[in-house]
mmCIF file of C-alpha atoms in Angstrom:
data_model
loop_
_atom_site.group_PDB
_atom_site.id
_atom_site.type_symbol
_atom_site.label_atom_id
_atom_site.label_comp_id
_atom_site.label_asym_id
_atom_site.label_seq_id
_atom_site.Cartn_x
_atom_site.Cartn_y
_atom_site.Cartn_z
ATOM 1 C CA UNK A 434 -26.402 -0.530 9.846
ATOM 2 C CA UNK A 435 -23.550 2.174 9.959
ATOM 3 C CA UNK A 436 -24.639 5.848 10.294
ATOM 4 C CA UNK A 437 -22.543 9.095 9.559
ATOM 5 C CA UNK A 438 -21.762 9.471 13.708
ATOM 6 C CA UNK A 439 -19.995 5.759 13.456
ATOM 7 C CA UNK A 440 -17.673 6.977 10.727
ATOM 8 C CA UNK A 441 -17.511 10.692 12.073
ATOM 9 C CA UNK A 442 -16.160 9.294 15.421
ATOM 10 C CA UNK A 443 -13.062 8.114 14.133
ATOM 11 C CA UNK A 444 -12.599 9.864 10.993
ATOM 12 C CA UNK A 445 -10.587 13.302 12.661
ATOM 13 C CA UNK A 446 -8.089 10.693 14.877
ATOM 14 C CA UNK A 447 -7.797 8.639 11.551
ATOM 15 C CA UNK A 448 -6.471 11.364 9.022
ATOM 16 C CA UNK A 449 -4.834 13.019 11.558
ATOM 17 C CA UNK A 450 -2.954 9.640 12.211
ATOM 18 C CA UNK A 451 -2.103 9.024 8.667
ATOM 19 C CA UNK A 452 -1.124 12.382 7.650
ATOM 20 C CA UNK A 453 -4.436 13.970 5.235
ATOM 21 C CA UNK A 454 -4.131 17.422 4.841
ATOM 22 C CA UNK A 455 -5.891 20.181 3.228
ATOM 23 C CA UNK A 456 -2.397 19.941 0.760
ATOM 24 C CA UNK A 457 -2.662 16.459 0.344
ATOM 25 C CA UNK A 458 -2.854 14.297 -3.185
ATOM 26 C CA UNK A 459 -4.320 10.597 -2.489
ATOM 27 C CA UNK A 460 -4.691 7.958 -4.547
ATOM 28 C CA UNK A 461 -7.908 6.042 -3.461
ATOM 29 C CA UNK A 462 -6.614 2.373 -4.786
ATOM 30 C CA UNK A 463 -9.363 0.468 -3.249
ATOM 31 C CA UNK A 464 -12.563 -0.669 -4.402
ATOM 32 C CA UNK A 465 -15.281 1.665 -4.057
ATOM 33 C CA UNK A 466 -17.190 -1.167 -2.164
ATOM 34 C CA UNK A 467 -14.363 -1.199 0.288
ATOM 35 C CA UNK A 468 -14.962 0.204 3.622
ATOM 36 C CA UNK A 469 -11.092 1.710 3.304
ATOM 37 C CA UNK A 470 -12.728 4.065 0.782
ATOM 38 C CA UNK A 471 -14.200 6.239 3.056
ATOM 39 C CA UNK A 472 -10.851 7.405 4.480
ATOM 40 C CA UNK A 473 -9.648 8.158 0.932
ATOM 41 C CA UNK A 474 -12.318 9.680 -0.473
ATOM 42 C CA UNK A 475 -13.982 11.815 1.956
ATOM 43 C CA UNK A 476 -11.326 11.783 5.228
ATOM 44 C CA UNK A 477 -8.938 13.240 2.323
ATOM 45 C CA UNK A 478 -12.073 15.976 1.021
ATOM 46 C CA UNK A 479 -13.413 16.515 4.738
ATOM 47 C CA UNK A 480 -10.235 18.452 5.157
ATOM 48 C CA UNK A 481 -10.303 20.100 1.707
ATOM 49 C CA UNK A 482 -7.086 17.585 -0.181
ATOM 50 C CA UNK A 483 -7.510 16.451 -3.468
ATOM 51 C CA UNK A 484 -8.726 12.773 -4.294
ATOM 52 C CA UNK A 485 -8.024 10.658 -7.354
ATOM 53 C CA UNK A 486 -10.087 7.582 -7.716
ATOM 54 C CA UNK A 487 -8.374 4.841 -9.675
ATOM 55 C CA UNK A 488 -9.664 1.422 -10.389
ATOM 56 C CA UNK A 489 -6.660 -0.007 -8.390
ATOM 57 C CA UNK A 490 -3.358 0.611 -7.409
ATOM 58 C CA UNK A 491 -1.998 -1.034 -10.283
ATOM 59 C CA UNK A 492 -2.686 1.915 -12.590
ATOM 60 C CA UNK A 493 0.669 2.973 -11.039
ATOM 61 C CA UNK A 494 2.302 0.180 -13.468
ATOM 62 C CA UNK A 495 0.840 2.392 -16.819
ATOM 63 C CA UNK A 496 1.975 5.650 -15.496
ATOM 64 C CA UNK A 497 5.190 7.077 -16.764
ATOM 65 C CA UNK A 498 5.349 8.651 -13.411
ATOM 66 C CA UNK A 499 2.830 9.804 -10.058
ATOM 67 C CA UNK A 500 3.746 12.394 -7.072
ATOM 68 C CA UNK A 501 1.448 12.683 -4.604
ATOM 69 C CA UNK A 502 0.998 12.481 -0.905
ATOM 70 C CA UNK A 503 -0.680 9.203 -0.261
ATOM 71 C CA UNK A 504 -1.278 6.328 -2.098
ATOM 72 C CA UNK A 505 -3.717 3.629 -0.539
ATOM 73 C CA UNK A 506 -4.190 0.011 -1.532
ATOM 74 C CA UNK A 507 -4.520 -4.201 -0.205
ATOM 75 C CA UNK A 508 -1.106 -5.619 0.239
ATOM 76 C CA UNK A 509 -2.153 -8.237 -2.052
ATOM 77 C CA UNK A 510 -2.301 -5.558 -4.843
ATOM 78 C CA UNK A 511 0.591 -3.411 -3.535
ATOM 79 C CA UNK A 512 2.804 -6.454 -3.657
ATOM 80 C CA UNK A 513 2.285 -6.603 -7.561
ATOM 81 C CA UNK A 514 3.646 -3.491 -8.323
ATOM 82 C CA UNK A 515 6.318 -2.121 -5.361
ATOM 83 C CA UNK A 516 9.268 -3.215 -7.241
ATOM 84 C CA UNK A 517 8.627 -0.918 -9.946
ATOM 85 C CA UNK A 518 7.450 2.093 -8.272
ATOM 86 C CA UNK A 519 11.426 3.057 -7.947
ATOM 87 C CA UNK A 520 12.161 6.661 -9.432
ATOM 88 C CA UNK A 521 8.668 6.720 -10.936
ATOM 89 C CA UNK A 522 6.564 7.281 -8.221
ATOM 90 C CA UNK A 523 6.908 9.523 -5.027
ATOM 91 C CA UNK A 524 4.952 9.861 -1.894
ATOM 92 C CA UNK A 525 4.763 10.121 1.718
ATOM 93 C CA UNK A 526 2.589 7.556 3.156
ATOM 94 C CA UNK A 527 1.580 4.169 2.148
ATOM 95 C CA UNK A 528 -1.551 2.557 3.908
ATOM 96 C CA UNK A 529 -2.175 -0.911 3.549
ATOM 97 C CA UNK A 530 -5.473 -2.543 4.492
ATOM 98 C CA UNK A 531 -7.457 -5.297 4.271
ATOM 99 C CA UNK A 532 -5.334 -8.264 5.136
ATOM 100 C CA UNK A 533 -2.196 -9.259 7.294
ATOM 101 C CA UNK A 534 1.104 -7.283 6.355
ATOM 102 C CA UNK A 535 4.251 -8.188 5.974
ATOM 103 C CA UNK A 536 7.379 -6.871 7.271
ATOM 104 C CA UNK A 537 9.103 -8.293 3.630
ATOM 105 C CA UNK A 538 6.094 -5.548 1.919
ATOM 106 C CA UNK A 539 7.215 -2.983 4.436
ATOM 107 C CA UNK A 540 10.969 -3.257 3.682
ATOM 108 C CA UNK A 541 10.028 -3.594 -0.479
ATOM 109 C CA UNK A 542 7.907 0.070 0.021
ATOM 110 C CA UNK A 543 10.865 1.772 2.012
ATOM 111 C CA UNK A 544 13.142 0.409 -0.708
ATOM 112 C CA UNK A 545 10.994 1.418 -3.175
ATOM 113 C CA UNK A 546 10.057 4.651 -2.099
ATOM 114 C CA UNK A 547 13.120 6.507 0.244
ATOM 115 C CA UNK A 548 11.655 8.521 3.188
ATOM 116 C CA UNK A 549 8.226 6.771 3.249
ATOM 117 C CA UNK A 550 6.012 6.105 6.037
ATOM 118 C CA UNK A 551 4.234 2.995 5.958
ATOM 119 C CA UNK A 552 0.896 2.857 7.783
ATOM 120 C CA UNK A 553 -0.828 -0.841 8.816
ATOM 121 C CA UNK A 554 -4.224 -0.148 9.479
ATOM 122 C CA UNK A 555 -7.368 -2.540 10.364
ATOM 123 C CA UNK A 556 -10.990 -2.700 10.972
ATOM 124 C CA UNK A 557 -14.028 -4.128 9.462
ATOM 125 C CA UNK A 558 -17.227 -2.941 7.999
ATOM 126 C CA UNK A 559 -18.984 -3.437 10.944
ATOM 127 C CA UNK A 560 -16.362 -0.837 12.874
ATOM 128 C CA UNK A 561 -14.938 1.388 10.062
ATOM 129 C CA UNK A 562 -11.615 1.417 11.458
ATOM 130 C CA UNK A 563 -10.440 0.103 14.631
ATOM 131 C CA UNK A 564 -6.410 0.789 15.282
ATOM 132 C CA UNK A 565 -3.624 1.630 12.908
ATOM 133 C CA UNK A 566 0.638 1.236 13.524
ATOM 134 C CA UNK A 567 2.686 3.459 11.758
ATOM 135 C CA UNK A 568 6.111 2.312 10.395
ATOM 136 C CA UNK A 569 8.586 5.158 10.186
ATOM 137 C CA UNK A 570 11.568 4.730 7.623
ATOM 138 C CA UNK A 571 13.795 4.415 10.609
ATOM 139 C CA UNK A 572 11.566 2.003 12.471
ATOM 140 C CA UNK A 573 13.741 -1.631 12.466
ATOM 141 C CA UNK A 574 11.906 -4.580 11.105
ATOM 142 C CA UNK A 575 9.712 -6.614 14.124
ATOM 143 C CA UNK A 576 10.280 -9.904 15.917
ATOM 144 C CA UNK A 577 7.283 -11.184 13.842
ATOM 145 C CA UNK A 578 6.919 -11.761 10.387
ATOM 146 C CA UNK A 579 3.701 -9.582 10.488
ATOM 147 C CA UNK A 580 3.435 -6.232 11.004
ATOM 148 C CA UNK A 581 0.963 -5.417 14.505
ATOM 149 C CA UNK A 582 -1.743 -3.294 13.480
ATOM 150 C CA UNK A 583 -1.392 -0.709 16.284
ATOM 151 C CA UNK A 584 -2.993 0.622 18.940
ATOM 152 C CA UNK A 585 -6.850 1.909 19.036
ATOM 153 C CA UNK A 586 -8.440 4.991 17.695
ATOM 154 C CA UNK A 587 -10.289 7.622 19.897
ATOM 155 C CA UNK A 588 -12.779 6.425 21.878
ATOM 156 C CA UNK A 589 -12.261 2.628 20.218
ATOM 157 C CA UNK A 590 -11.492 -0.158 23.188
ATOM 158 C CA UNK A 591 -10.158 -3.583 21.622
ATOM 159 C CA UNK A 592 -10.389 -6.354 23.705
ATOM 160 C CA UNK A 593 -8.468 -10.264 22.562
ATOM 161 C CA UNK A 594 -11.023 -12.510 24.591
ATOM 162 C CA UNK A 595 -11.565 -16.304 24.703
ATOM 163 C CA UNK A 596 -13.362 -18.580 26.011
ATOM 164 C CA UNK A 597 -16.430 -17.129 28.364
ATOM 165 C CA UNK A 598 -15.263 -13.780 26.860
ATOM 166 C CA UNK A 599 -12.298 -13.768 29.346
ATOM 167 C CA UNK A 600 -9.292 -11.701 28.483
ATOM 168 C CA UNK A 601 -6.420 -13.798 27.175
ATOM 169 C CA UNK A 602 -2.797 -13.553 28.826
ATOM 170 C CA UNK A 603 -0.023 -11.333 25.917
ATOM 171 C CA UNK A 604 1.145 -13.733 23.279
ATOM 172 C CA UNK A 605 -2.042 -15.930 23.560
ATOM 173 C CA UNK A 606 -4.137 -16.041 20.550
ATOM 174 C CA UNK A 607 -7.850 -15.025 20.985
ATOM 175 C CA UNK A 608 -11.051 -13.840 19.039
ATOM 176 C CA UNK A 609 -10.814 -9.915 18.930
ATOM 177 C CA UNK A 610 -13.851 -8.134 20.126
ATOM 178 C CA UNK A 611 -14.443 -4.077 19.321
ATOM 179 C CA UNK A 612 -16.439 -1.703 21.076
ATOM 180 C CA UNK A 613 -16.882 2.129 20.866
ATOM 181 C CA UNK A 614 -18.506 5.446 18.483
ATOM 182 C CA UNK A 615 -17.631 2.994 15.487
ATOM 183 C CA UNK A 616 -19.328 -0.086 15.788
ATOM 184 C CA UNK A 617 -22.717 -0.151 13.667
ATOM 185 C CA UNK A 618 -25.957 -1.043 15.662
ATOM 186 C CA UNK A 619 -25.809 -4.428 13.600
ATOM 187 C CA UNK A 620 -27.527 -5.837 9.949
ATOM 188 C CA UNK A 621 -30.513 -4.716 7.804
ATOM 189 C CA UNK A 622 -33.236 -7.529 8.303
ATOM 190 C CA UNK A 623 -31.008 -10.024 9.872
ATOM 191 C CA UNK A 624 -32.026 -9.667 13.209
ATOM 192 C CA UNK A 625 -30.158 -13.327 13.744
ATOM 193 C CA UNK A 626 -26.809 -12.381 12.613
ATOM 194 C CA UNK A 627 -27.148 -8.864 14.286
ATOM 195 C CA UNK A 628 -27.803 -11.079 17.843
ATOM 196 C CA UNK A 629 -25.016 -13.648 16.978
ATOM 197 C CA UNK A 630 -22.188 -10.771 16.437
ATOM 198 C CA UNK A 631 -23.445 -7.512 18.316
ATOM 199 C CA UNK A 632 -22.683 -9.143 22.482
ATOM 200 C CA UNK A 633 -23.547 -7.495 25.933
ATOM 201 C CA UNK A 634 -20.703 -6.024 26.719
ATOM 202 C CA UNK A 635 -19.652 -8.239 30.122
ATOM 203 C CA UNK A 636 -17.165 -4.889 31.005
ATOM 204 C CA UNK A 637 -19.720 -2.109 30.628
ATOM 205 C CA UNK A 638 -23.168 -1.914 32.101
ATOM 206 C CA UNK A 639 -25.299 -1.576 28.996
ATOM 207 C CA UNK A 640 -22.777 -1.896 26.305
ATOM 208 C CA UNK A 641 -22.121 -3.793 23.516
ATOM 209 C CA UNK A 642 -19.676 -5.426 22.072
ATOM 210 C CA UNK A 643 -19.129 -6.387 18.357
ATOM 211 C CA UNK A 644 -17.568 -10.456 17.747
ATOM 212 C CA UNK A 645 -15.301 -9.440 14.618
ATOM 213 C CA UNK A 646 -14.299 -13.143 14.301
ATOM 214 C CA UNK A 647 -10.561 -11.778 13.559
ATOM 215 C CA UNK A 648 -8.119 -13.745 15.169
ATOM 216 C CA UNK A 649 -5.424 -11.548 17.458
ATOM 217 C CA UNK A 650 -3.255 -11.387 20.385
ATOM 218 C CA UNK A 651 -1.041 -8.724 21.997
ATOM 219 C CA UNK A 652 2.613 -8.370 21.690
ATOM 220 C CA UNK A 653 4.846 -7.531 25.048
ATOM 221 C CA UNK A 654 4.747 -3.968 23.324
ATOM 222 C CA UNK A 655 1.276 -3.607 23.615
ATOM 223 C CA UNK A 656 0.286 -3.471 20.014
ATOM 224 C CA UNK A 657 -1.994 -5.778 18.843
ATOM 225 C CA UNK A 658 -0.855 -8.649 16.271
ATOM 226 C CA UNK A 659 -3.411 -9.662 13.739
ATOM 227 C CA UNK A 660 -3.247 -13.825 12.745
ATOM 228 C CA UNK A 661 -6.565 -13.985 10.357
ATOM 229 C CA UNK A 662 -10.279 -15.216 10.619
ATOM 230 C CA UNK A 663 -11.434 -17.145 12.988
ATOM 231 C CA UNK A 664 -13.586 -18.953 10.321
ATOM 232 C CA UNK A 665 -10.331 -20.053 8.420
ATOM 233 C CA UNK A 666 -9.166 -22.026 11.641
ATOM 234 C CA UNK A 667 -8.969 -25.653 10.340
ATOM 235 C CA UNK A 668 -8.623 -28.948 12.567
ATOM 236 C CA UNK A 669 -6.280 -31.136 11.859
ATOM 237 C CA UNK A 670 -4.948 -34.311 13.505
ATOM 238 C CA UNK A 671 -7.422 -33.321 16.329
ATOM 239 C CA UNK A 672 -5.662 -29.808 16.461
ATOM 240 C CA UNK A 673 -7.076 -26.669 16.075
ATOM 241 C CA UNK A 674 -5.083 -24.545 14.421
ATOM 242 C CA UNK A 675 -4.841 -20.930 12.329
ATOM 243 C CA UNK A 676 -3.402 -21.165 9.132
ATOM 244 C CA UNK A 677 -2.663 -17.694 9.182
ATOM 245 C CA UNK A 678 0.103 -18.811 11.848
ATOM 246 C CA UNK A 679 2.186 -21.202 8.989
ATOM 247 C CA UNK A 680 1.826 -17.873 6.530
ATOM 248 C CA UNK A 681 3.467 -15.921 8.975
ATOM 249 C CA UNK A 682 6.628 -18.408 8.995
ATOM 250 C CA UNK A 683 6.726 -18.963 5.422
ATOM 251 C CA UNK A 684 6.966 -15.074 5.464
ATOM 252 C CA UNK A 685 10.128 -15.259 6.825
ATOM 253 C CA UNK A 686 11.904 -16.990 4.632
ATOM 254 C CA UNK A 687 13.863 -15.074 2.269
ATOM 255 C CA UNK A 688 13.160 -16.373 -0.887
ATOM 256 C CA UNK A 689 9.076 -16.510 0.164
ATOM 257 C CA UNK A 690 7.489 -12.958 -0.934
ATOM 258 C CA UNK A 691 3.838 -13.801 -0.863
ATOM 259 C CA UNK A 692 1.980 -17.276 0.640
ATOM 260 C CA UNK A 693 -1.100 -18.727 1.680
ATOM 261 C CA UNK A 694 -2.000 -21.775 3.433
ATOM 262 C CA UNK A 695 -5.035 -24.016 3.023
ATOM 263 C CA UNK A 696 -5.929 -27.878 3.878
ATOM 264 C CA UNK A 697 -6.186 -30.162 1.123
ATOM 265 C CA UNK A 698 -7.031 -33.964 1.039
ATOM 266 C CA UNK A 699 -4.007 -35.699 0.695
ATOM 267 C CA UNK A 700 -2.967 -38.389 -1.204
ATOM 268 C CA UNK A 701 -5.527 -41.366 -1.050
ATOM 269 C CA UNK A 702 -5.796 -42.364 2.617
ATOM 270 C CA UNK A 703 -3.437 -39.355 3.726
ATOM 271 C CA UNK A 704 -6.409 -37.014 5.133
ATOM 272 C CA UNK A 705 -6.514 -33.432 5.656
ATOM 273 C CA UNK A 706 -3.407 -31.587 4.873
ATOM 274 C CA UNK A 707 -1.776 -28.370 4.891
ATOM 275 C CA UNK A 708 -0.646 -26.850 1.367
ATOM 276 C CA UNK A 709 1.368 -23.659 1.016
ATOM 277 C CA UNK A 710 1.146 -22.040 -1.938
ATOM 278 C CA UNK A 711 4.238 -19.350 -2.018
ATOM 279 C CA UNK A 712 5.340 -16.703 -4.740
ATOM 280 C CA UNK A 713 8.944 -16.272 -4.660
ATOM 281 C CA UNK A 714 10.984 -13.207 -4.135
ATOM 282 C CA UNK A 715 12.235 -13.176 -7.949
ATOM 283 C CA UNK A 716 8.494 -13.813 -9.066
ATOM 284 C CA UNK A 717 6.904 -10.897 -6.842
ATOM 285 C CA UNK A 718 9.407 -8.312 -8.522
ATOM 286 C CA UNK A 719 8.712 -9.674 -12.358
ATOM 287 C CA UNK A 720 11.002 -12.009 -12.843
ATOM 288 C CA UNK A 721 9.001 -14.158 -15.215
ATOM 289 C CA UNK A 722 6.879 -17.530 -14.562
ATOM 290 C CA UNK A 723 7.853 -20.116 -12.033
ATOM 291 C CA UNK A 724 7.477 -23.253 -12.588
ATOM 292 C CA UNK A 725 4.465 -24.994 -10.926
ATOM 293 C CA UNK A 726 6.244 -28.251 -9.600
ATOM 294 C CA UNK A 727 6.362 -28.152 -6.359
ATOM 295 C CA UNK A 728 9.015 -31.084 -6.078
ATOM 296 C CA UNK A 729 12.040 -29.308 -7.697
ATOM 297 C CA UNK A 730 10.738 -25.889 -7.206
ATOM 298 C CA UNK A 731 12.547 -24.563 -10.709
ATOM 299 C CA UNK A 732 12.658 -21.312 -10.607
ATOM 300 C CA UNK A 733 11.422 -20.003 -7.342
ATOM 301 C CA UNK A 734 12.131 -21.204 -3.903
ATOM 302 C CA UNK A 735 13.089 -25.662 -3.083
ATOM 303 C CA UNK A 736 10.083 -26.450 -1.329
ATOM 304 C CA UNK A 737 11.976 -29.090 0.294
ATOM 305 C CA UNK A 738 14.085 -26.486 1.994
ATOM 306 C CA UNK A 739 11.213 -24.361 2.557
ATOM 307 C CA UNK A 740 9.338 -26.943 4.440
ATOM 308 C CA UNK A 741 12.619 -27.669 6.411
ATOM 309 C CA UNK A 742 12.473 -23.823 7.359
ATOM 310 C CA UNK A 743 8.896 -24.263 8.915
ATOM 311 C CA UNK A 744 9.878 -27.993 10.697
ATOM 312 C CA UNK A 745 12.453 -26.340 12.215
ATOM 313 C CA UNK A 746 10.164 -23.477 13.896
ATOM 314 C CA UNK A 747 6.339 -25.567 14.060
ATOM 315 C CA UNK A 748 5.198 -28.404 14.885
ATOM 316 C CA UNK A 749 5.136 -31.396 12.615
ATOM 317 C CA UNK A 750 1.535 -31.643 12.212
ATOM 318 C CA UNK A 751 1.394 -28.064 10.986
ATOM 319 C CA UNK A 752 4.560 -28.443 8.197
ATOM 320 C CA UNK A 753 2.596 -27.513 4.578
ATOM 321 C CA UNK A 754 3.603 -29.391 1.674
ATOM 322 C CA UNK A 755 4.623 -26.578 -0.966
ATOM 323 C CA UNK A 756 3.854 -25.402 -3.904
ATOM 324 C CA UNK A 757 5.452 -22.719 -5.891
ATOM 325 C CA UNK A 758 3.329 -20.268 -8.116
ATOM 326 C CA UNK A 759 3.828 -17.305 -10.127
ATOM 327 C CA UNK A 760 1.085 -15.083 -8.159
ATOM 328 C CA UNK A 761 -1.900 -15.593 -5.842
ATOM 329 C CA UNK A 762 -5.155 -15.073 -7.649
ATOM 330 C CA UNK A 763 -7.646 -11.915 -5.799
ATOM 331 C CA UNK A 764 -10.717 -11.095 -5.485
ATOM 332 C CA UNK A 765 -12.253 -8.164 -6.890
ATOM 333 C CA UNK A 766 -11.545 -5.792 -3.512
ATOM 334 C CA UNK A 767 -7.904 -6.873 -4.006
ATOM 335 C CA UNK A 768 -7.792 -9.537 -1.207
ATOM 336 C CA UNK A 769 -6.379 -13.073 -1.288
ATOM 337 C CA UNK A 770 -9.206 -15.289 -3.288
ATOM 338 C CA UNK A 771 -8.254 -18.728 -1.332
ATOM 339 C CA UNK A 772 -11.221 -20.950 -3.369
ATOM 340 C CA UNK A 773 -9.363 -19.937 -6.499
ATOM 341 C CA UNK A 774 -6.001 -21.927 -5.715
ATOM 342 C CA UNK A 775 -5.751 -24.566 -7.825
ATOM 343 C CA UNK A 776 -5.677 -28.318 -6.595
ATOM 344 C CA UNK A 777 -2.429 -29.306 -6.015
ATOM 345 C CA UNK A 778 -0.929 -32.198 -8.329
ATOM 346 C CA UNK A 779 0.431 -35.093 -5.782
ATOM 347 C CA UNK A 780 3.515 -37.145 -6.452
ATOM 348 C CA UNK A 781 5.390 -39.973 -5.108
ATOM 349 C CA UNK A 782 8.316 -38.929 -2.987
#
């Protein structure tokens, strides 16, 4: 249950922050279903800028060119197209929601589009918006392969907490926990799921405290890094462990543009193991299909080398076998579909 004050609350500190003006041209490339949608529809008509509603940002791909001020979108989708946005498409700002970004997209947008300012922003539908992290084109790229998502909005307190909802030390992963104006008083007729997510608030008499279930931890900067969900965290060999944390180092490889990670049973009596599934660099900017076997890796990156990259940084037990494909398949909103990656083929070897 989200009311017009939760939104309101954040809304002036959130255009403000990426740059909506009463001159401004924004291309709403999210789903309509989206919670991102409500900063570019009516943040951008709030302060009297013009809106255009696509179905995606992909419509950018049948345009013979765009100008505008703002152009809004998943990474997933943004991904598709950056490499042929050059001298077609100008604009000032870039925001990317909805999933973990890269530093590879960030350095693909500023190629793409000179001058740009890149803006990393996160929340859920249960907060609207919680912090954003602006990239400016002189920024240099970060330690990590993904981008931190910033620093709170007005009046928003972000808290990484573990077990016993005790603070976690910088660097340590945790379960990220959101309090403030934002956070809705908690689910239509689910008075169950409202009590399981919506907490007492253990550092403020009489407040609450909203479970996101996002996986996060601060950087010695102070800005907060965002891993994945909580609910993706698989156990294997007795370890717990985020997947989201293999995507990041498969991210830094340079022939890896895109990649998720799931756990597959392995070959007959193998178990429960990791799978990457990674879109190369040459694939990403429409360079035709890749081939699908993952044992030579023609035409995209040699898994064998790319799972030498990720022994050489992570543990053993968390090393993915690989799989090269031409794209990852999305959902409707635009955001990695990970039941829709298909079974991987084993082999001998």
């Amino acid at each position: 249950m989200t009311n017009p004050k939760n939104i309101a609350a954040v809304l002036a500190d959130l255009t403000s922050r990426v740059g909506v003006r009463a001159d401004s041209r924004v291309l709403a490339g999210t789903s309509v279903t989206f919670d991102v949608s409500v900063l570019e529809i009516f943040g951008t008509l709030a302060v009297g800028g013009v809106v255009e509603i696509v179905r995606d940002a992909l419509v950018l791909d049948e345009r013979e060119a765009w100008s505008g001020s703002i152009i809004s979108a998943v990474p997933s989708v943004f991904a598709a197209l950056v490499d042929r946005l050059s001298g077609r498409v100008q604009a000032e700002t870039v925001v990317l929601a909805g999933e973990a970004l890269s530093w590879t997209l960030v350095s693909a947008t500023q190629a793409a589009l000179p001058g740009v300012h890149v803006v990393n922003s996160f929340g859920q539908s249960e907060t609207f918006y919680a912090t954003t992290q602006t990239i400016e084109p002189t920024d240099p790229a970060g330690s990590s392969a993904t981008v931190p998502v910033g620093t709170p909005l007005a009046g928003v307190r972000v808290r990484v907490l573990g077990p016993g909802l005790r603070p976690v030390p910088v660097g340590v992963l945790g379960e990220l926990y959101i309090s403030g104006p934002n956070v809705a008083r908690g689910y239509w007729g689910r008075p169950g799921l409202t009590a399981g997510r919506f907490v007492a608030d253990p550092f403020e008499v009489g407040g609450r405290l909203y479970r996101s279930g996002d996986l996060a931890r601060w950087n010695r900067e102070g800005r907060l890094e965002y891993l994945g969900r909580a609910d993706f965290q698989v156990k294997v060999r007795g370890v717990r462990i985020e997947p989201g944390e293999i995507e990041a180092v498969l991210l830094e490889h340079p022939s890896v543009a895109h990649a998720a990670v799931v756990v597959r049973e392995g070959r007959e009596g193998a178990g429960a193991q990791f799978v990457a599934y990674v879109v190369s660099t040459a694939s990403a900017r429409g360079g035709g299909v890749v081939d699908l076997d993952f044992e030579t890796g023609f035409g995209g990156p040699d898994p064998v080398q790319v799972r030498s990259f990720v022994a050489a940084r992570l543990p053993e037990y968390m090393v993915p076998s690989v799989v090269v494909v031409d794209e990852l398949p999305l959902t409707a909103n635009g955001k990695l579909d990970r039941a829709a990656l298909p079974e991987p083929v084993w082999v001998s070897g």
